[in-house]
């Protein structure tokens, strides 16, 4: 973990001085210490798309119907307990009757089946312009998100893998990380949810991700003293490595960014 801390300090040390650098930067909204409602998390993503389009320089302005390149963003948070359904999800994978569920069920715009979000789970929402900044390849994007998590878990001595045909990250037969995304005009939303200190009992209400016969797991089962901030640091390092981020930038205190921050003050 010492090398990880050094790498993270090197990245974060660029925050203040990156404005005049040539390095490729991304905006970081780190609210991983907060518990945020699902509705507020969705608003944050939508406003990040709009805000970072406005941050494009004058020479990036569109001509005709051409869209401006965006600066990439990464949003980190924890959610209040909630079940979310993907665009094609079936309620058949919710095994508890609706009137007996202890938390809300939300239909989302991401792909994938039903999953659970709650405290102790690190949620990462990358808002990336794949066309301008990366690759126009959904398969590449999903595999790269998996690689971020595999690398982050490796910092704790945990060997994790993919399973062919099942998007996500696994340790043995247990799924520690669920991934569900939306890509519109090659701009991404939603992302991944990594169980760090998650109450796994809450998964009893669903067939997680619609995959029967498989279990979910949480990192604290393998690394008892792990906390969300430790995993956040590892995710930041490996996200930067996989997506070519050379400097994390804190959003400028403009009016649109004040709107983003207000979501968390209200939650």
Tab-separated table of C-alpha atoms in Angstrom:
chain	number	residue	atom	x	y	z
A	1	UNK	CA	0.000	0.000	0.000
A	2	UNK	CA	2.996	2.361	0.395
A	3	UNK	CA	3.519	2.483	-3.389
A	4	UNK	CA	-0.185	3.163	-3.806
A	5	UNK	CA	-0.049	6.132	-1.424
A	6	UNK	CA	2.954	7.561	-3.248
A	7	UNK	CA	1.207	7.154	-6.610
A	8	UNK	CA	-1.968	8.790	-5.312
A	9	UNK	CA	-0.037	11.698	-3.820
A	10	UNK	CA	1.716	12.223	-7.139
A	11	UNK	CA	-1.644	12.365	-8.906
A	12	UNK	CA	-3.341	14.595	-6.365
A	13	UNK	CA	-0.322	16.875	-6.234
A	14	UNK	CA	-1.201	17.946	-9.750
A	15	UNK	CA	-4.614	19.250	-8.734
A	16	UNK	CA	-3.584	22.824	-8.070
A	17	UNK	CA	-1.035	23.193	-10.849
A	18	UNK	CA	-2.699	21.350	-13.665
A	19	UNK	CA	-4.417	24.378	-15.193
A	20	UNK	CA	-1.394	25.315	-17.310
A	21	UNK	CA	-0.095	21.795	-17.911
A	22	UNK	CA	-0.388	19.809	-21.122
A	23	UNK	CA	-1.378	16.655	-19.261
A	24	UNK	CA	-4.794	15.169	-19.889
A	25	UNK	CA	-6.909	15.903	-16.858
A	26	UNK	CA	-10.248	14.737	-15.550
A	27	UNK	CA	-12.606	16.374	-13.073
A	28	UNK	CA	-12.969	14.531	-9.780
A	29	UNK	CA	-16.126	14.803	-7.695
A	30	UNK	CA	-15.115	12.809	-4.625
A	31	UNK	CA	-18.037	12.418	-2.258
A	32	UNK	CA	-17.235	8.861	-1.298
A	33	UNK	CA	-17.561	9.831	2.377
A	34	UNK	CA	-21.224	10.770	1.893
A	35	UNK	CA	-24.406	8.710	1.681
A	36	UNK	CA	-26.371	10.063	-1.286
A	37	UNK	CA	-29.866	9.239	-2.520
A	38	UNK	CA	-30.066	7.553	-5.891
A	39	UNK	CA	-32.009	10.489	-7.349
A	40	UNK	CA	-29.279	12.930	-6.313
A	41	UNK	CA	-26.586	10.711	-7.780
A	42	UNK	CA	-28.421	10.655	-11.098
A	43	UNK	CA	-28.813	14.446	-11.069
A	44	UNK	CA	-25.112	14.782	-10.401
A	45	UNK	CA	-24.264	12.717	-13.467
A	46	UNK	CA	-26.657	14.660	-15.679
A	47	UNK	CA	-25.280	17.994	-14.497
A	48	UNK	CA	-21.709	16.787	-14.928
A	49	UNK	CA	-22.440	16.058	-18.595
A	50	UNK	CA	-23.828	19.563	-19.042
A	51	UNK	CA	-21.215	21.338	-16.921
A	52	UNK	CA	-18.182	19.826	-18.581
A	53	UNK	CA	-19.549	20.498	-22.021
A	54	UNK	CA	-19.601	24.170	-21.011
A	55	UNK	CA	-15.962	23.951	-19.898
A	56	UNK	CA	-14.778	23.345	-23.487
A	57	UNK	CA	-12.561	26.074	-24.895
A	58	UNK	CA	-13.631	28.445	-27.654
A	59	UNK	CA	-11.614	26.578	-30.265
A	60	UNK	CA	-13.624	23.439	-29.383
A	61	UNK	CA	-16.963	25.042	-30.189
A	62	UNK	CA	-19.069	22.953	-32.600
A	63	UNK	CA	-19.580	23.870	-36.226
A	64	UNK	CA	-22.950	22.828	-37.596
A	65	UNK	CA	-24.156	19.727	-35.782
A	66	UNK	CA	-20.736	18.725	-34.465
A	67	UNK	CA	-20.693	18.181	-30.705
A	68	UNK	CA	-18.016	19.723	-28.478
A	69	UNK	CA	-15.501	17.413	-26.816
A	70	UNK	CA	-16.036	17.022	-23.077
A	71	UNK	CA	-13.602	16.946	-20.235
A	72	UNK	CA	-13.869	13.564	-18.550
A	73	UNK	CA	-15.272	13.344	-15.029
A	74	UNK	CA	-15.343	10.774	-12.265
A	75	UNK	CA	-17.976	10.869	-9.528
A	76	UNK	CA	-17.439	8.787	-6.382
A	77	UNK	CA	-20.086	8.294	-3.697
A	78	UNK	CA	-22.083	5.868	-1.580
A	79	UNK	CA	-25.827	5.461	-1.969
A	80	UNK	CA	-28.676	5.114	0.451
A	81	UNK	CA	-30.080	1.581	0.372
A	82	UNK	CA	-31.950	1.111	-2.911
A	83	UNK	CA	-32.687	-1.503	-5.567
A	84	UNK	CA	-32.135	-0.421	-9.157
A	85	UNK	CA	-33.436	-2.005	-12.345
A	86	UNK	CA	-31.771	-1.695	-15.736
A	87	UNK	CA	-33.663	-0.774	-18.882
A	88	UNK	CA	-34.448	-4.402	-19.701
A	89	UNK	CA	-34.667	-5.742	-16.157
A	90	UNK	CA	-37.511	-7.956	-15.052
A	91	UNK	CA	-39.089	-7.664	-11.618
A	92	UNK	CA	-38.992	-11.471	-11.470
A	93	UNK	CA	-35.481	-11.112	-10.028
A	94	UNK	CA	-36.874	-9.257	-7.006
A	95	UNK	CA	-37.797	-12.131	-4.709
A	96	UNK	CA	-39.368	-10.119	-1.867
A	97	UNK	CA	-42.896	-8.816	-2.318
A	98	UNK	CA	-43.025	-5.082	-3.041
A	99	UNK	CA	-44.954	-4.244	0.136
A	100	UNK	CA	-42.307	-6.021	2.237
A	101	UNK	CA	-39.236	-4.380	0.723
A	102	UNK	CA	-37.423	-2.135	3.217
A	103	UNK	CA	-36.187	0.287	0.551
A	104	UNK	CA	-37.076	1.931	-2.750
A	105	UNK	CA	-36.974	0.312	-6.200
A	106	UNK	CA	-35.849	2.594	-9.050
A	107	UNK	CA	-35.974	1.950	-12.795
A	108	UNK	CA	-32.789	3.365	-14.323
A	109	UNK	CA	-31.379	4.083	-17.778
A	110	UNK	CA	-28.380	1.753	-17.431
A	111	UNK	CA	-27.995	-1.704	-18.882
A	112	UNK	CA	-28.051	-4.845	-16.787
A	113	UNK	CA	-30.407	-6.483	-14.333
A	114	UNK	CA	-31.456	-5.680	-10.767
A	115	UNK	CA	-28.789	-4.754	-8.241
A	116	UNK	CA	-28.500	-3.303	-4.757
A	117	UNK	CA	-26.746	-0.105	-3.661
A	118	UNK	CA	-26.154	0.859	-0.071
A	119	UNK	CA	-23.737	2.205	2.531
A	120	UNK	CA	-20.307	0.601	2.519
A	121	UNK	CA	-20.359	0.220	-1.261
A	122	UNK	CA	-18.118	2.468	-3.342
A	123	UNK	CA	-20.008	3.646	-6.424
A	124	UNK	CA	-18.078	5.139	-9.335
A	125	UNK	CA	-19.832	7.069	-12.100
A	126	UNK	CA	-17.436	7.928	-14.938
A	127	UNK	CA	-18.754	10.582	-17.327
A	128	UNK	CA	-16.426	10.061	-20.284
A	129	UNK	CA	-16.429	11.122	-23.905
A	130	UNK	CA	-15.398	7.847	-25.529
A	131	UNK	CA	-15.436	9.276	-29.043
A	132	UNK	CA	-13.231	12.290	-28.356
A	133	UNK	CA	-10.979	10.965	-25.599
A	134	UNK	CA	-10.916	7.163	-25.706
A	135	UNK	CA	-12.303	4.414	-27.977
A	136	UNK	CA	-15.718	4.093	-29.593
A	137	UNK	CA	-16.007	0.560	-28.316
A	138	UNK	CA	-18.456	-0.499	-25.599
A	139	UNK	CA	-16.728	-3.847	-25.089
A	140	UNK	CA	-13.410	-2.060	-24.536
A	141	UNK	CA	-15.042	0.306	-22.050
A	142	UNK	CA	-16.611	-2.467	-19.958
A	143	UNK	CA	-13.400	-4.513	-19.905
A	144	UNK	CA	-11.423	-1.400	-18.907
A	145	UNK	CA	-13.780	-0.705	-15.986
A	146	UNK	CA	-13.255	-4.285	-14.878
A	147	UNK	CA	-9.494	-3.811	-15.130
A	148	UNK	CA	-9.708	-0.731	-12.875
A	149	UNK	CA	-11.397	-2.796	-10.169
A	150	UNK	CA	-9.104	-5.808	-10.621
A	151	UNK	CA	-6.098	-3.529	-10.202
A	152	UNK	CA	-7.577	-1.781	-7.172
A	153	UNK	CA	-8.353	-5.061	-5.419
A	154	UNK	CA	-4.833	-6.235	-6.144
A	155	UNK	CA	-3.533	-3.412	-3.945
A	156	UNK	CA	-5.030	-5.299	-0.993
A	157	UNK	CA	-3.553	-8.643	-1.998
A	158	UNK	CA	-6.866	-9.847	-3.419
A	159	UNK	CA	-6.735	-11.721	-6.721
A	160	UNK	CA	-9.900	-11.091	-8.697
A	161	UNK	CA	-10.982	-12.123	-12.168
A	162	UNK	CA	-13.572	-11.824	-14.900
A	163	UNK	CA	-15.955	-14.624	-15.806
A	164	UNK	CA	-16.695	-14.994	-19.502
A	165	UNK	CA	-20.152	-13.729	-20.373
A	166	UNK	CA	-20.763	-12.180	-16.937
A	167	UNK	CA	-19.815	-8.503	-16.741
A	168	UNK	CA	-18.312	-7.606	-13.378
A	169	UNK	CA	-15.435	-8.607	-11.111
A	170	UNK	CA	-15.300	-11.828	-9.127
A	171	UNK	CA	-13.251	-13.391	-6.346
A	172	UNK	CA	-13.756	-17.095	-6.751
A	173	UNK	CA	-17.500	-17.653	-7.050
A	174	UNK	CA	-18.401	-14.377	-5.334
A	175	UNK	CA	-19.157	-11.184	-7.233
A	176	UNK	CA	-17.626	-8.153	-5.541
A	177	UNK	CA	-18.304	-5.575	-8.245
A	178	UNK	CA	-21.345	-5.013	-10.442
A	179	UNK	CA	-21.130	-2.933	-13.616
A	180	UNK	CA	-23.981	-1.301	-15.515
A	181	UNK	CA	-23.583	1.589	-17.943
A	182	UNK	CA	-25.387	3.822	-20.374
A	183	UNK	CA	-23.622	5.199	-23.457
A	184	UNK	CA	-25.385	7.889	-25.494
A	185	UNK	CA	-23.559	9.570	-28.396
A	186	UNK	CA	-20.461	7.901	-26.905
A	187	UNK	CA	-20.834	9.754	-23.601
A	188	UNK	CA	-20.979	7.426	-20.600
A	189	UNK	CA	-23.138	7.426	-17.492
A	190	UNK	CA	-23.643	5.042	-14.567
A	191	UNK	CA	-20.653	2.791	-13.860
A	192	UNK	CA	-19.652	0.285	-11.179
A	193	UNK	CA	-20.493	-0.563	-7.578
A	194	UNK	CA	-17.784	-2.249	-5.498
A	195	UNK	CA	-18.742	-3.887	-2.217
A	196	UNK	CA	-16.251	-2.708	0.403
A	197	UNK	CA	-18.058	-2.961	3.738
A	198	UNK	CA	-21.512	-3.720	2.373
A	199	UNK	CA	-24.269	-5.390	4.401
A	200	UNK	CA	-24.705	-8.442	2.182
A	201	UNK	CA	-27.945	-9.371	3.939
A	202	UNK	CA	-29.674	-6.707	1.862
A	203	UNK	CA	-28.994	-8.740	-1.283
A	204	UNK	CA	-31.403	-11.404	-0.037
A	205	UNK	CA	-34.262	-9.498	-1.624
A	206	UNK	CA	-32.994	-10.032	-5.185
A	207	UNK	CA	-31.260	-12.345	-7.611
A	208	UNK	CA	-28.242	-10.038	-8.019
A	209	UNK	CA	-27.745	-9.039	-11.652
A	210	UNK	CA	-30.189	-11.796	-12.578
A	211	UNK	CA	-27.467	-14.440	-12.131
A	212	UNK	CA	-28.833	-17.460	-10.300
A	213	UNK	CA	-26.595	-19.849	-8.424
A	214	UNK	CA	-23.882	-17.242	-7.738
A	215	UNK	CA	-23.149	-15.319	-4.562
A	216	UNK	CA	-22.099	-11.760	-3.853
A	217	UNK	CA	-19.164	-10.852	-1.656
A	218	UNK	CA	-17.635	-7.838	0.036
A	219	UNK	CA	-13.984	-6.895	0.353
A	220	UNK	CA	-14.143	-6.676	4.140
A	221	UNK	CA	-14.689	-10.438	4.267
A	222	UNK	CA	-11.168	-10.828	2.870
A	223	UNK	CA	-9.535	-7.704	4.321
A	224	UNK	CA	-11.288	-7.126	7.667
A	225	UNK	CA	-9.875	-3.658	8.406
A	226	UNK	CA	-10.486	-2.178	4.949
A	227	UNK	CA	-12.490	1.063	4.719
A	228	UNK	CA	-14.067	2.910	1.798
A	229	UNK	CA	-11.357	5.652	1.718
A	230	UNK	CA	-8.654	2.995	1.267
A	231	UNK	CA	-10.469	1.555	-1.748
A	232	UNK	CA	-11.209	5.014	-3.141
A	233	UNK	CA	-7.466	5.722	-3.235
A	234	UNK	CA	-6.765	2.474	-5.072
A	235	UNK	CA	-9.582	3.089	-7.556
A	236	UNK	CA	-8.277	6.582	-8.339
A	237	UNK	CA	-4.794	5.293	-9.112
A	238	UNK	CA	-5.981	2.467	-11.341
A	239	UNK	CA	-8.675	4.524	-13.045
A	240	UNK	CA	-6.027	7.095	-13.952
A	241	UNK	CA	-3.729	4.367	-15.230
A	242	UNK	CA	-6.365	2.663	-17.385
A	243	UNK	CA	-7.995	5.803	-18.795
A	244	UNK	CA	-4.869	7.897	-19.262
A	245	UNK	CA	-5.644	10.525	-16.609
A	246	UNK	CA	-2.476	12.407	-15.777
A	247	UNK	CA	-4.001	14.992	-13.435
A	248	UNK	CA	-7.148	15.066	-11.316
A	249	UNK	CA	-8.764	18.496	-11.275
A	250	UNK	CA	-11.164	19.766	-8.676
A	251	UNK	CA	-14.023	21.604	-10.374
A	252	UNK	CA	-13.742	25.362	-10.454
A	253	UNK	CA	-16.219	27.164	-8.200
A	254	UNK	CA	-18.404	28.337	-11.049
A	255	UNK	CA	-22.213	28.479	-10.776
A	256	UNK	CA	-22.723	25.128	-12.497
A	257	UNK	CA	-20.284	23.413	-10.134
A	258	UNK	CA	-21.973	25.055	-7.158
A	259	UNK	CA	-25.145	23.336	-8.357
A	260	UNK	CA	-23.320	19.993	-8.325
A	261	UNK	CA	-22.020	20.503	-4.798
A	262	UNK	CA	-25.433	21.621	-3.537
A	263	UNK	CA	-26.822	18.165	-4.266
A	264	UNK	CA	-24.629	16.764	-1.512
A	265	UNK	CA	-25.241	19.527	0.980
A	266	UNK	CA	-28.944	18.798	0.612
A	267	UNK	CA	-28.595	15.027	1.030
